[in-house]
Amino acid sequence: WPSATHRSRSIAQVNAFARFGDNADRPLSQFLPRDIHAFADHMLAQGSSDATVNRYLASISKVFSHAVDERVITQVMKIKFRPSPKGAQRFKVFSTEEQALIVDFFRQRGDDWMAHMFILGCKTGLRLGEILMLSEGIATISKCGKWVELPTSKNGKPRNVAISHPDANAAAHYVVKHLDHNYTKKRFYSRWALCKREFGRNDPDFTFHATRHTAASKMANDLGINTIVIAQALGHSSLQTTQKYVKAKPEHLLDIGAQM
């Protein structure tokens, strides 16, 4: 290892892979490239950059290469990661029609827990990890019932997320009461894969994290909220980060032009 810090970081990256799905319980000989790609998709869905994913995969590759050297397995697994085109941003906003179709898809399958998670993401911009914090009791619903109170978020600061919309409120209470009986990483990503096959088969941006883009875009385009307030709602410490989440609709730009 180049340094102790590099070694520690690499081990942490491999441990994250081991904790994904049932990876920790499987011998190295049973892994296929698609298992690695599933982990990469999981990271991208949580908002990791191409560069971050690539670093994780490099650490994982070293494990399999060392396993060949130690004759634990006989062949090095070829892990190919295709980053987004240079300068491109992963950006997806679920339309109102798409949201209705996806919610209906999950409910018809009997996966109400997925429907409620999806609704909560689209209506509030809560990250997947933050929704799970609510399920685990780390985050709570306020006494007035109108806020999800997060003791910490990705930027390390606490924040309150409004759930005053009836659908968001119902979804948040469902998550608190029922999600822990249904959710596992493996079940979640298998259900989302089915949804993607149905509605976004050839769309690399069709991820659960796109619910966060959807919430930001709704705030900006339909509600006319300024970027500073959107940043506070999403828990961003930088307005530059918020700007990556917000995409103006062409018709909204036309309306602005007409009023100039």
Tab-separated table of C-alpha atoms in Angstrom:
chain	number	residue	atom	x	y	z
A	1	TRP	CA	0.000	0.000	0.000
A	2	PRO	CA	1.330	3.499	-0.794
A	3	SER	CA	0.418	4.712	2.710
A	4	ALA	CA	-1.439	3.748	5.869
A	5	THR	CA	-4.179	6.218	4.968
A	6	HIS	CA	-4.593	4.670	1.509
A	7	ARG	CA	-4.689	1.195	3.047
A	8	SER	CA	-7.351	2.209	5.578
A	9	ARG	CA	-9.478	3.870	2.894
A	10	SER	CA	-9.193	0.875	0.575
A	11	ILE	CA	-10.216	-1.544	3.330
A	12	ALA	CA	-13.231	0.632	4.111
A	13	GLN	CA	-14.212	0.555	0.429
A	14	VAL	CA	-13.957	-3.241	0.289
A	15	ASN	CA	-15.960	-3.530	3.512
A	16	ALA	CA	-18.728	-1.421	1.950
A	17	PHE	CA	-18.850	-3.929	-0.907
A	18	ALA	CA	-18.938	-6.818	1.574
A	19	ARG	CA	-21.920	-5.276	3.377
A	20	PHE	CA	-23.896	-4.930	0.143
A	21	GLY	CA	-26.601	-7.590	-0.259
A	22	ASP	CA	-25.370	-11.036	0.770
A	23	ASN	CA	-21.786	-10.467	-0.399
A	24	ALA	CA	-20.260	-11.151	3.002
A	25	ASP	CA	-21.637	-14.701	3.023
A	26	ARG	CA	-20.467	-15.728	-0.451
A	27	PRO	CA	-17.120	-17.310	-1.385
A	28	LEU	CA	-15.031	-15.321	-3.878
A	29	SER	CA	-15.417	-18.054	-6.479
A	30	GLN	CA	-19.161	-17.363	-6.731
A	31	PHE	CA	-18.901	-13.702	-7.739
A	32	LEU	CA	-19.626	-12.598	-11.310
A	33	PRO	CA	-19.015	-9.215	-12.973
A	34	ARG	CA	-22.735	-8.450	-12.697
A	35	ASP	CA	-22.414	-8.611	-8.880
A	36	ILE	CA	-19.795	-5.875	-9.013
A	37	HIS	CA	-21.891	-3.846	-11.440
A	38	ALA	CA	-24.890	-4.114	-9.101
A	39	PHE	CA	-22.787	-2.557	-6.342
A	40	ALA	CA	-21.637	0.194	-8.714
A	41	ASP	CA	-25.265	0.910	-9.651
A	42	HIS	CA	-26.124	1.054	-5.950
A	43	MET	CA	-23.440	3.686	-5.353
A	44	LEU	CA	-24.531	5.740	-8.353
A	45	ALA	CA	-28.128	5.543	-7.124
A	46	GLN	CA	-27.029	7.072	-3.827
A	47	GLY	CA	-25.396	9.987	-5.644
A	48	SER	CA	-21.743	8.896	-5.751
A	49	SER	CA	-19.687	10.351	-8.580
A	50	ASP	CA	-18.098	8.288	-11.349
A	51	ALA	CA	-14.673	8.965	-9.820
A	52	THR	CA	-15.752	7.680	-6.416
A	53	VAL	CA	-17.263	4.519	-7.869
A	54	ASN	CA	-14.107	3.923	-9.871
A	55	ARG	CA	-11.966	4.133	-6.717
A	56	TYR	CA	-14.174	1.587	-4.961
A	57	LEU	CA	-13.987	-0.794	-7.905
A	58	ALA	CA	-10.200	-0.468	-8.021
A	59	SER	CA	-9.995	-1.602	-4.390
A	60	ILE	CA	-12.365	-4.494	-5.029
A	61	SER	CA	-10.328	-5.547	-8.069
A	62	LYS	CA	-7.210	-5.749	-5.917
A	63	VAL	CA	-8.942	-8.241	-3.626
A	64	PHE	CA	-9.772	-10.561	-6.494
A	65	SER	CA	-6.286	-10.194	-7.994
A	66	HIS	CA	-4.721	-11.089	-4.648
A	67	ALA	CA	-7.070	-14.076	-4.390
A	68	VAL	CA	-5.661	-15.358	-7.698
A	69	ASP	CA	-2.106	-14.877	-6.426
A	70	GLU	CA	-3.009	-16.895	-3.324
A	71	ARG	CA	-4.744	-19.525	-5.484
A	72	VAL	CA	-8.077	-19.000	-3.764
A	73	ILE	CA	-9.621	-18.510	-7.208
A	74	THR	CA	-8.153	-19.322	-10.601
A	75	GLN	CA	-9.063	-16.316	-12.758
A	76	VAL	CA	-9.011	-12.567	-12.300
A	77	MET	CA	-12.457	-11.031	-12.712
A	78	LYS	CA	-12.562	-8.340	-15.369
A	79	ILE	CA	-14.386	-5.349	-13.969
A	80	LYS	CA	-15.261	-2.714	-16.549
A	81	PHE	CA	-16.741	0.568	-15.435
A	82	ARG	CA	-18.048	2.921	-18.094
A	83	PRO	CA	-18.093	6.433	-16.631
A	84	SER	CA	-20.491	9.075	-17.839
A	85	PRO	CA	-19.258	11.132	-20.811
A	86	LYS	CA	-16.930	13.925	-19.733
A	87	GLY	CA	-18.876	16.890	-18.474
A	88	ALA	CA	-22.174	14.988	-18.430
A	89	GLN	CA	-24.409	14.975	-15.384
A	90	ARG	CA	-26.658	12.144	-14.326
A	91	PHE	CA	-30.030	13.860	-14.238
A	92	LYS	CA	-33.506	12.415	-14.199
A	93	VAL	CA	-36.782	13.989	-13.152
A	94	PHE	CA	-39.844	11.783	-12.831
A	95	SER	CA	-42.863	13.412	-14.449
A	96	THR	CA	-46.201	13.412	-12.666
A	97	GLU	CA	-47.373	10.670	-15.030
A	98	GLU	CA	-44.264	8.558	-14.377
A	99	GLN	CA	-44.692	8.933	-10.633
A	100	ALA	CA	-48.276	7.686	-10.813
A	101	LEU	CA	-47.276	4.723	-12.986
A	102	ILE	CA	-44.397	3.734	-10.702
A	103	VAL	CA	-46.503	3.978	-7.541
A	104	ASP	CA	-49.220	1.905	-9.198
A	105	PHE	CA	-46.610	-0.634	-10.374
A	106	PHE	CA	-45.327	-1.219	-6.850
A	107	ARG	CA	-48.793	-1.383	-5.321
A	108	GLN	CA	-50.063	-3.873	-7.872
A	109	ARG	CA	-47.088	-6.099	-6.995
A	110	GLY	CA	-47.942	-5.881	-3.311
A	111	ASP	CA	-44.847	-3.762	-2.591
A	112	ASP	CA	-46.576	-0.901	-0.795
A	113	TRP	CA	-43.356	-0.230	1.133
A	114	MET	CA	-41.574	0.588	-2.140
A	115	ALA	CA	-44.437	2.843	-3.216
A	116	HIS	CA	-44.257	4.785	0.060
A	117	MET	CA	-40.471	5.143	-0.148
A	118	PHE	CA	-40.778	6.439	-3.708
A	119	ILE	CA	-43.521	8.909	-2.783
A	120	LEU	CA	-41.530	10.197	0.183
A	121	GLY	CA	-38.442	10.710	-1.986
A	122	CYS	CA	-40.345	12.609	-4.688
A	123	LYS	CA	-42.322	14.778	-2.264
A	124	THR	CA	-39.488	15.728	0.091
A	125	GLY	CA	-36.118	15.075	-1.551
A	126	LEU	CA	-35.072	12.814	1.318
A	127	ARG	CA	-32.106	10.618	0.420
A	128	LEU	CA	-32.519	6.850	0.553
A	129	GLY	CA	-30.249	6.701	3.604
A	130	GLU	CA	-32.332	9.379	5.344
A	131	ILE	CA	-35.546	7.460	4.706
A	132	LEU	CA	-33.884	4.432	6.288
A	133	MET	CA	-32.862	6.601	9.259
A	134	LEU	CA	-36.560	7.320	9.778
A	135	SER	CA	-37.343	3.617	9.688
A	136	GLU	CA	-34.554	2.857	12.163
A	137	GLY	CA	-35.665	5.515	14.651
A	138	ILE	CA	-32.535	7.627	14.133
A	139	ALA	CA	-34.706	10.299	12.517
A	140	THR	CA	-38.138	11.045	13.984
A	141	ILE	CA	-41.412	12.719	13.112
A	142	SER	CA	-41.972	15.924	15.096
A	143	LYS	CA	-44.700	16.171	17.727
A	144	CYS	CA	-46.759	18.403	15.431
A	145	GLY	CA	-46.472	15.691	12.744
A	146	LYS	CA	-45.325	18.089	10.007
A	147	TRP	CA	-41.563	17.514	10.011
A	148	VAL	CA	-39.049	14.724	9.710
A	149	GLU	CA	-36.298	15.650	12.162
A	150	LEU	CA	-32.880	14.466	11.016
A	151	PRO	CA	-30.163	14.609	13.704
A	152	THR	CA	-27.548	14.672	10.936
A	153	SER	CA	-27.375	14.567	7.140
A	154	LYS	CA	-24.710	14.180	4.475
A	155	ASN	CA	-23.217	17.592	5.252
A	156	GLY	CA	-22.997	16.665	8.935
A	157	LYS	CA	-25.681	19.120	10.040
A	158	PRO	CA	-29.167	18.420	11.441
A	159	ARG	CA	-32.162	19.524	9.415
A	160	ASN	CA	-35.932	19.333	9.397
A	161	VAL	CA	-37.768	18.171	6.277
A	162	ALA	CA	-41.376	19.228	5.774
A	163	ILE	CA	-43.958	16.444	5.373
A	164	SER	CA	-46.978	18.766	5.343
A	165	HIS	CA	-48.192	17.350	2.008
A	166	PRO	CA	-50.762	14.606	2.802
A	167	ASP	CA	-49.036	12.016	0.595
A	168	ALA	CA	-45.626	12.734	2.139
A	169	ASN	CA	-47.116	12.637	5.624
A	170	ALA	CA	-48.812	9.289	5.043
A	171	ALA	CA	-45.645	7.858	3.491
A	172	ALA	CA	-43.464	9.032	6.401
A	173	HIS	CA	-45.764	7.454	8.987
A	174	TYR	CA	-45.872	4.225	6.966
A	175	VAL	CA	-42.071	4.128	6.884
A	176	VAL	CA	-41.895	4.531	10.664
A	177	LYS	CA	-44.391	1.741	11.334
A	178	HIS	CA	-43.803	-0.806	8.598
A	179	LEU	CA	-40.589	-0.360	6.595
A	180	ASP	CA	-38.327	-2.357	8.917
A	181	HIS	CA	-40.558	-5.410	8.364
A	182	ASN	CA	-40.084	-5.248	4.592
A	183	TYR	CA	-36.799	-3.566	3.693
A	184	THR	CA	-33.501	-5.253	2.966
A	185	LYS	CA	-30.915	-3.999	0.493
A	186	LYS	CA	-31.378	-7.072	-1.638
A	187	ARG	CA	-35.181	-6.748	-1.748
A	188	PHE	CA	-35.031	-3.023	-2.410
A	189	TYR	CA	-32.646	-3.253	-5.352
A	190	SER	CA	-34.387	-6.283	-6.843
A	191	ARG	CA	-37.714	-4.398	-6.759
A	192	TRP	CA	-36.134	-1.275	-8.222
A	193	ALA	CA	-34.528	-3.341	-10.999
A	194	LEU	CA	-37.980	-4.651	-11.941
A	195	CYS	CA	-39.324	-1.107	-11.990
A	196	LYS	CA	-36.445	0.069	-14.161
A	197	ARG	CA	-36.979	-2.819	-16.577
A	198	GLU	CA	-40.611	-1.740	-16.891
A	199	PHE	CA	-40.195	2.032	-17.225
A	200	GLY	CA	-36.523	2.907	-17.781
A	201	ARG	CA	-34.826	-0.083	-19.368
A	202	ASN	CA	-32.326	1.950	-21.418
A	203	ASP	CA	-32.063	4.940	-19.094
A	204	PRO	CA	-28.881	4.912	-16.957
A	205	ASP	CA	-30.297	7.823	-14.944
A	206	PHE	CA	-33.351	5.851	-13.831
A	207	THR	CA	-32.291	5.561	-10.184
A	208	PHE	CA	-34.019	6.015	-6.847
A	209	HIS	CA	-31.784	9.036	-6.251
A	210	ALA	CA	-33.646	10.716	-9.113
A	211	THR	CA	-36.539	11.221	-6.673
A	212	ARG	CA	-34.319	13.874	-5.082
A	213	HIS	CA	-33.821	15.587	-8.445
A	214	THR	CA	-37.587	15.387	-8.921
A	215	ALA	CA	-38.279	17.170	-5.633
A	216	ALA	CA	-35.713	19.892	-6.391
A	217	SER	CA	-37.074	20.469	-9.890
A	218	LYS	CA	-40.641	20.701	-8.560
A	219	MET	CA	-39.586	23.318	-6.016
A	220	ALA	CA	-37.804	25.397	-8.650
A	221	ASN	CA	-40.129	25.119	-11.637
A	222	ASP	CA	-43.618	24.581	-10.274
A	223	LEU	CA	-43.386	26.360	-6.924
A	224	GLY	CA	-40.945	29.115	-7.892
A	225	ILE	CA	-38.770	28.622	-4.813
A	226	ASN	CA	-35.364	30.296	-4.943
A	227	THR	CA	-32.159	28.288	-4.900
A	228	ILE	CA	-31.159	29.278	-1.364
A	229	VAL	CA	-34.377	27.869	0.105
A	230	ILE	CA	-34.097	24.723	-2.041
A	231	ALA	CA	-30.563	24.220	-0.733
A	232	GLN	CA	-31.872	24.413	2.823
A	233	ALA	CA	-34.689	21.979	2.046
A	234	LEU	CA	-32.296	19.440	0.505
A	235	GLY	CA	-29.566	19.909	3.101
A	236	HIS	CA	-26.908	21.229	0.731
A	237	SER	CA	-24.024	23.251	2.149
A	238	SER	CA	-23.194	24.645	-1.298
A	239	LEU	CA	-25.472	26.344	-3.820
A	240	GLN	CA	-23.341	24.829	-6.573
A	241	THR	CA	-24.517	21.404	-5.459
A	242	THR	CA	-28.138	22.544	-5.541
A	243	GLN	CA	-27.727	23.890	-9.062
A	244	LYS	CA	-26.779	20.394	-10.231
A	245	TYR	CA	-30.131	19.125	-8.942
A	246	VAL	CA	-32.319	21.809	-10.462
A	247	LYS	CA	-33.166	21.787	-14.145
A	248	ALA	CA	-35.418	24.449	-15.575
A	249	LYS	CA	-38.274	23.268	-17.754
A	250	PRO	CA	-38.333	24.851	-21.255
A	251	GLU	CA	-41.888	26.086	-20.746
A	252	HIS	CA	-40.818	27.748	-17.478
A	253	LEU	CA	-38.025	29.597	-19.293
A	254	LEU	CA	-40.545	30.698	-21.938
A	255	ASP	CA	-42.836	32.075	-19.225
A	256	ILE	CA	-39.933	34.009	-17.735
A	257	GLY	CA	-39.017	35.367	-21.175
A	258	ALA	CA	-42.580	36.503	-21.777
A	259	GLN	CA	-42.611	38.424	-18.491
A	260	MET	CA	-39.301	40.245	-19.080
